[in-house]
XYZ file of C-alpha atoms in Angstrom:
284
model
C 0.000 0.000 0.000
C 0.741 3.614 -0.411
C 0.793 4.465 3.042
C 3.835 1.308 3.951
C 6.007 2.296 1.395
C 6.125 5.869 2.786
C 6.500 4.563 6.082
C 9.389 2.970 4.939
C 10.978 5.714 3.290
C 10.563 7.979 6.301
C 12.147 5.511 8.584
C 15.571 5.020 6.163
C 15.596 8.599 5.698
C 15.405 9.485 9.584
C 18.360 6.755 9.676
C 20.675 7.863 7.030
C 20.291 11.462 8.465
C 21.094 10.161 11.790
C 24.400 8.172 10.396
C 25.577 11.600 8.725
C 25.314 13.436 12.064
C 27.632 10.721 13.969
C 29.830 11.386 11.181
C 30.219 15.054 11.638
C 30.295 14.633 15.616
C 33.036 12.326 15.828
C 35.032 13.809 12.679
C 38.340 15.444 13.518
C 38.483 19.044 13.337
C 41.095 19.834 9.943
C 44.320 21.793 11.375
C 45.311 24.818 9.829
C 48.452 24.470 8.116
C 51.456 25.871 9.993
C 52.732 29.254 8.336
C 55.923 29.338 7.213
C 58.374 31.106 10.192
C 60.858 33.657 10.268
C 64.688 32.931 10.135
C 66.891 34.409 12.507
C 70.641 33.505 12.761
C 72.974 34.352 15.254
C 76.886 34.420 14.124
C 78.710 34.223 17.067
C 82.553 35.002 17.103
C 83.765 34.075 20.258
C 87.493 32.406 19.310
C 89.700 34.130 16.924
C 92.778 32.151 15.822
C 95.759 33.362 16.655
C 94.362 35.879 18.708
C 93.622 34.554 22.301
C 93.701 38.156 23.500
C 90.702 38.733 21.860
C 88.631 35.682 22.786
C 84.941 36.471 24.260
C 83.744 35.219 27.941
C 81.683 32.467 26.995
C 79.429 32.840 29.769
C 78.263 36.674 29.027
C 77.547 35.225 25.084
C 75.615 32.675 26.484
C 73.590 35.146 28.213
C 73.640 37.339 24.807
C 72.045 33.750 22.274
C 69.167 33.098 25.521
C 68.122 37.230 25.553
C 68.073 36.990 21.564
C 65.933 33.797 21.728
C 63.542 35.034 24.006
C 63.355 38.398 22.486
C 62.392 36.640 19.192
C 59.724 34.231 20.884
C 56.815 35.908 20.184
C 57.312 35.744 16.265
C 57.726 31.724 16.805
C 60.959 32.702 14.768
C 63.491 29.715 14.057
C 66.479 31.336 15.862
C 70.045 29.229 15.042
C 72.926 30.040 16.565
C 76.438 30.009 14.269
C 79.192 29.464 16.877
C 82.904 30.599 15.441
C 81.991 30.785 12.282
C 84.441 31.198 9.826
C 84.952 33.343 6.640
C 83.988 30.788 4.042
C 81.048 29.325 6.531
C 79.343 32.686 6.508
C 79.227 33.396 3.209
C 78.134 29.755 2.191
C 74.914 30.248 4.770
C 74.387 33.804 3.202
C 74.203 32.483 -0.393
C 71.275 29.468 1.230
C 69.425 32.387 2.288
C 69.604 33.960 -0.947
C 68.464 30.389 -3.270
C 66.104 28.945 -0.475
C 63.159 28.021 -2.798
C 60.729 28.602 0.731
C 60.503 32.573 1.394
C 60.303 32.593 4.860
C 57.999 36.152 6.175
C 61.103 37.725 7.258
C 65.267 37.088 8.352
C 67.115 38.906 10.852
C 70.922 38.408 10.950
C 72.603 38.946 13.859
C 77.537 39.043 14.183
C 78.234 39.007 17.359
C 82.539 39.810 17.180
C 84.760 42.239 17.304
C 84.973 45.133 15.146
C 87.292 48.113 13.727
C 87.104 50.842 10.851
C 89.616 51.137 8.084
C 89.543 53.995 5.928
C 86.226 55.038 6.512
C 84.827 51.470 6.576
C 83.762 49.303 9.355
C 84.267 45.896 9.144
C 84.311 42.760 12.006
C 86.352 39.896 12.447
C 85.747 36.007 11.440
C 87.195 33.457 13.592
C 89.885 32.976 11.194
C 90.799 36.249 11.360
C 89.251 37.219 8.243
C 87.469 40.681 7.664
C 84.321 40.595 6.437
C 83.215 44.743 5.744
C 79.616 46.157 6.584
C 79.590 47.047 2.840
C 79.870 43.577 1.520
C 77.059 42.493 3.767
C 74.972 45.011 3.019
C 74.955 44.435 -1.060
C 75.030 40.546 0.057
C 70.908 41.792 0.344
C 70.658 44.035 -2.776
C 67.949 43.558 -5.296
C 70.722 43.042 -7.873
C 72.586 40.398 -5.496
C 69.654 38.606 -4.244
C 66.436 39.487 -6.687
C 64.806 35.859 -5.500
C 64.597 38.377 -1.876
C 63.435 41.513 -2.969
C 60.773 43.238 -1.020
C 61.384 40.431 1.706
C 62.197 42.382 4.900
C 65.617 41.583 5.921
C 67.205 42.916 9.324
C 70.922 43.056 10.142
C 72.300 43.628 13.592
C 75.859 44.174 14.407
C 77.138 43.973 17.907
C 80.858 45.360 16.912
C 83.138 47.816 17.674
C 83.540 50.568 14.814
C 86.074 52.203 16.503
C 88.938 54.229 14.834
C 90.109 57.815 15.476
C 86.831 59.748 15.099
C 89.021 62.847 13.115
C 89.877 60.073 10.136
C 86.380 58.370 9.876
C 83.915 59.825 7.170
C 80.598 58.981 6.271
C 81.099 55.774 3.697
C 78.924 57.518 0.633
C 79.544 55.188 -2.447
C 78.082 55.391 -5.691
C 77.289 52.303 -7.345
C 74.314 50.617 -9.226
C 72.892 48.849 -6.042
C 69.184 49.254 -4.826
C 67.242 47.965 -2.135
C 63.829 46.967 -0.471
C 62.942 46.660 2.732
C 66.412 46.259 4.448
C 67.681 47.587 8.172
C 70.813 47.797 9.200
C 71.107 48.216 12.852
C 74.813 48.787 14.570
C 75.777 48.832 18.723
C 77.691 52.169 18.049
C 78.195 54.794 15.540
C 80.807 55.123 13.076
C 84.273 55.648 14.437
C 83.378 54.661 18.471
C 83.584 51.570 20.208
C 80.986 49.236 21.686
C 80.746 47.217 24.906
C 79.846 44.199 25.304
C 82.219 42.431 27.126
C 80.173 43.119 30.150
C 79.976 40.990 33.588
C 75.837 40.483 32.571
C 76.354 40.070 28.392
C 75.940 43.106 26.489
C 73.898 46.418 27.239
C 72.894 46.179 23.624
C 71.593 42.672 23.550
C 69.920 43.109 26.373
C 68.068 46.187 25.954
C 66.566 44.647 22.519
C 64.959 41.605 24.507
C 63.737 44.048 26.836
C 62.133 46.501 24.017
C 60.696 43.396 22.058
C 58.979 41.793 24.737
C 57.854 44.610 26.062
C 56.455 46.372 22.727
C 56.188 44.136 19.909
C 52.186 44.010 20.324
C 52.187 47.601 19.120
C 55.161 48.427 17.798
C 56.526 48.123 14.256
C 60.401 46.815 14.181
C 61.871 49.899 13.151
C 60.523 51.492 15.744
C 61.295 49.468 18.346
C 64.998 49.689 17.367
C 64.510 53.252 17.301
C 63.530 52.624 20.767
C 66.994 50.851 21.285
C 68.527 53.457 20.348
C 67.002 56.072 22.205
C 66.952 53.966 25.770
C 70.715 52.648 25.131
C 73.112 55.745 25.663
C 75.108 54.793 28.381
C 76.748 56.453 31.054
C 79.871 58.521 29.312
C 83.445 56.915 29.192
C 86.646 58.373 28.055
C 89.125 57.606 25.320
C 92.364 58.788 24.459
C 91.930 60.792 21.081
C 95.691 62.287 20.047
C 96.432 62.599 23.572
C 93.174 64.129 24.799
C 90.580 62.631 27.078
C 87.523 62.804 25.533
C 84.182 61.362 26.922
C 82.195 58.887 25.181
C 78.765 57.664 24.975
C 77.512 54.401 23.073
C 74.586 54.945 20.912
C 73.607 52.836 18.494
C 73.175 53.932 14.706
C 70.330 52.880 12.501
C 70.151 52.241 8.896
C 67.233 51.816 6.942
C 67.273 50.599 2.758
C 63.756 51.214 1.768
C 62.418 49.572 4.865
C 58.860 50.654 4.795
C 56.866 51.228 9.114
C 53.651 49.619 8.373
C 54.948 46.674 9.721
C 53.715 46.285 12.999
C 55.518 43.455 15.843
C 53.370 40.516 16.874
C 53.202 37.408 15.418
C 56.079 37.331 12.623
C 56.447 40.793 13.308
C 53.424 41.209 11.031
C 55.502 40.140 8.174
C 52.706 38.944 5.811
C 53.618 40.429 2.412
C 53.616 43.717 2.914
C 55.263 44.233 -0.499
C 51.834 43.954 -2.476
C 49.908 46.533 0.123
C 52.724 48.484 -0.850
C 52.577 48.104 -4.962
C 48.646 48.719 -4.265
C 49.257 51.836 -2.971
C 51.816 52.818 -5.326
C 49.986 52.180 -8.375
């Protein structure tokens, strides 16, 4: 009859509905794919061949990798640590940055040695007593250099002395055909003066970055909380021998930015997401 065969059809209906909503109760939620994180890596010169005067206390540098780790937690950054490395080592991990086929949001780069200035140049020290100069670094990260990271923002730190007799050092203007996006240089001292960081607690420097980014990087943009660095580091005044004279000193830190845009603000990643194509938006 009409009326049993209806009956029926209700009944396996009300049972295959009932077998789809098991399904969905007991189904496993889908994880979101993990993004891609930043790169951070931390040369470290602590040993210098030949040059035992020179070596770093192991236990302040220690201090110096844990404050830059835990500065850069927030961003669930992978932060590596380089220990000694050598001429040839650097500039083998600089060209893997440069080919990595996975563009991570953003890479900070951090040389941790001992510095001087020649001519108007700073460079630092390898452990194999090799100079590497800030110039060379700095077109390492050109668009002409390394085109597969352009518009990636890049940030280099240098914990260094750039010391030299302040009356021969001038401001290193060269003109060649190198342009850049989104790059910041960030150095412990200016041009010419020294920078300490051979302190009984680590370095000043170091540690007043954890401090800034832990404390700010909800609101703040990176620039600006190196600005902040810079601003908070000045140190009480010490005095070198210049021809002779006592003159006083204060550390404070230099920044340089290469077409590093502020609309990047700190939390997660540092809020690294592309920015580049907000910024062709607006330019076109």
């Amino acid at each position: 009859p009409e009326g049993y065969r209806n009956l029926v059809v209700g009944i396996f209906l009300l049972y295959a509905l009932k077998e789809v909503s098991c399904k969905q109760q007991t189904a496993q939620p889908t994880r979101r794919k993990k993004s891609n994180p930043g790169q951070v890596y931390i040369f470290n010169v602590m040993d210098i061949r030949n040059r035992p005067d020179l070596s770093a206390n192991k236990k302040d540098r220690e201090k110096d990798i844990n404050r830059l780790k835990n500065a850069y937690k927030s961003s669930e950054a992978n932060v590596t640590e380089i220990a000694n490395p050598t001429f040839n080592r650097i500039f083998k991990k600089l060209e893997d940055l440069k080919e990595q086929e996975r563009r991570p949001p953003f890479i900070g780069l951090y040389f941790l040695s001992h510095g001087y200035s020649e001519n108007g140049h700073s460079y630092f020290v390898t452990s194999d007593d090799k100079k590497i100069y800030v110039n060379t670094i700095r077109e390492e990260f050109s668009n002409q250099e390394a085109p597969r990271l352009k518009y990636m923002p890049i940030h280099i730190v240098f914990e260094a002395c750039r010391g030299g007799k302040r009356e021969e050092i001038r401001r290193n203007v060269t003109e060649n055909h190198y342009t850049y996006s989104n790059l910041l240089l960030f150095f412990s001292s200016q041009l010419g003066y020294v920078s300490y960081g051979g302190s009984e607690d680590g370095s000043k420097f170091i540690k007043l970055i954890e401090k800034v980014f832990t404390e700010h990087c909800e609101n703040l943009d990176l620039r600006k909380m190196f600005d902040l660095v810079a601003e908070k580091l000045p140190c009480d005044p010490t005095y070198l021998t210049v021809n002779n004279v006592l003159r006083p000193h204060v550390q404070r830190p230099e920044l340089e930015p290469l077409g590093f845009h502020q609309q990047f603000i700190g939390r997660k990643n540092f809020g690294y997401r592309r920015p580049h194509y907000q910024h062709r938006r607006q330019q076109a």
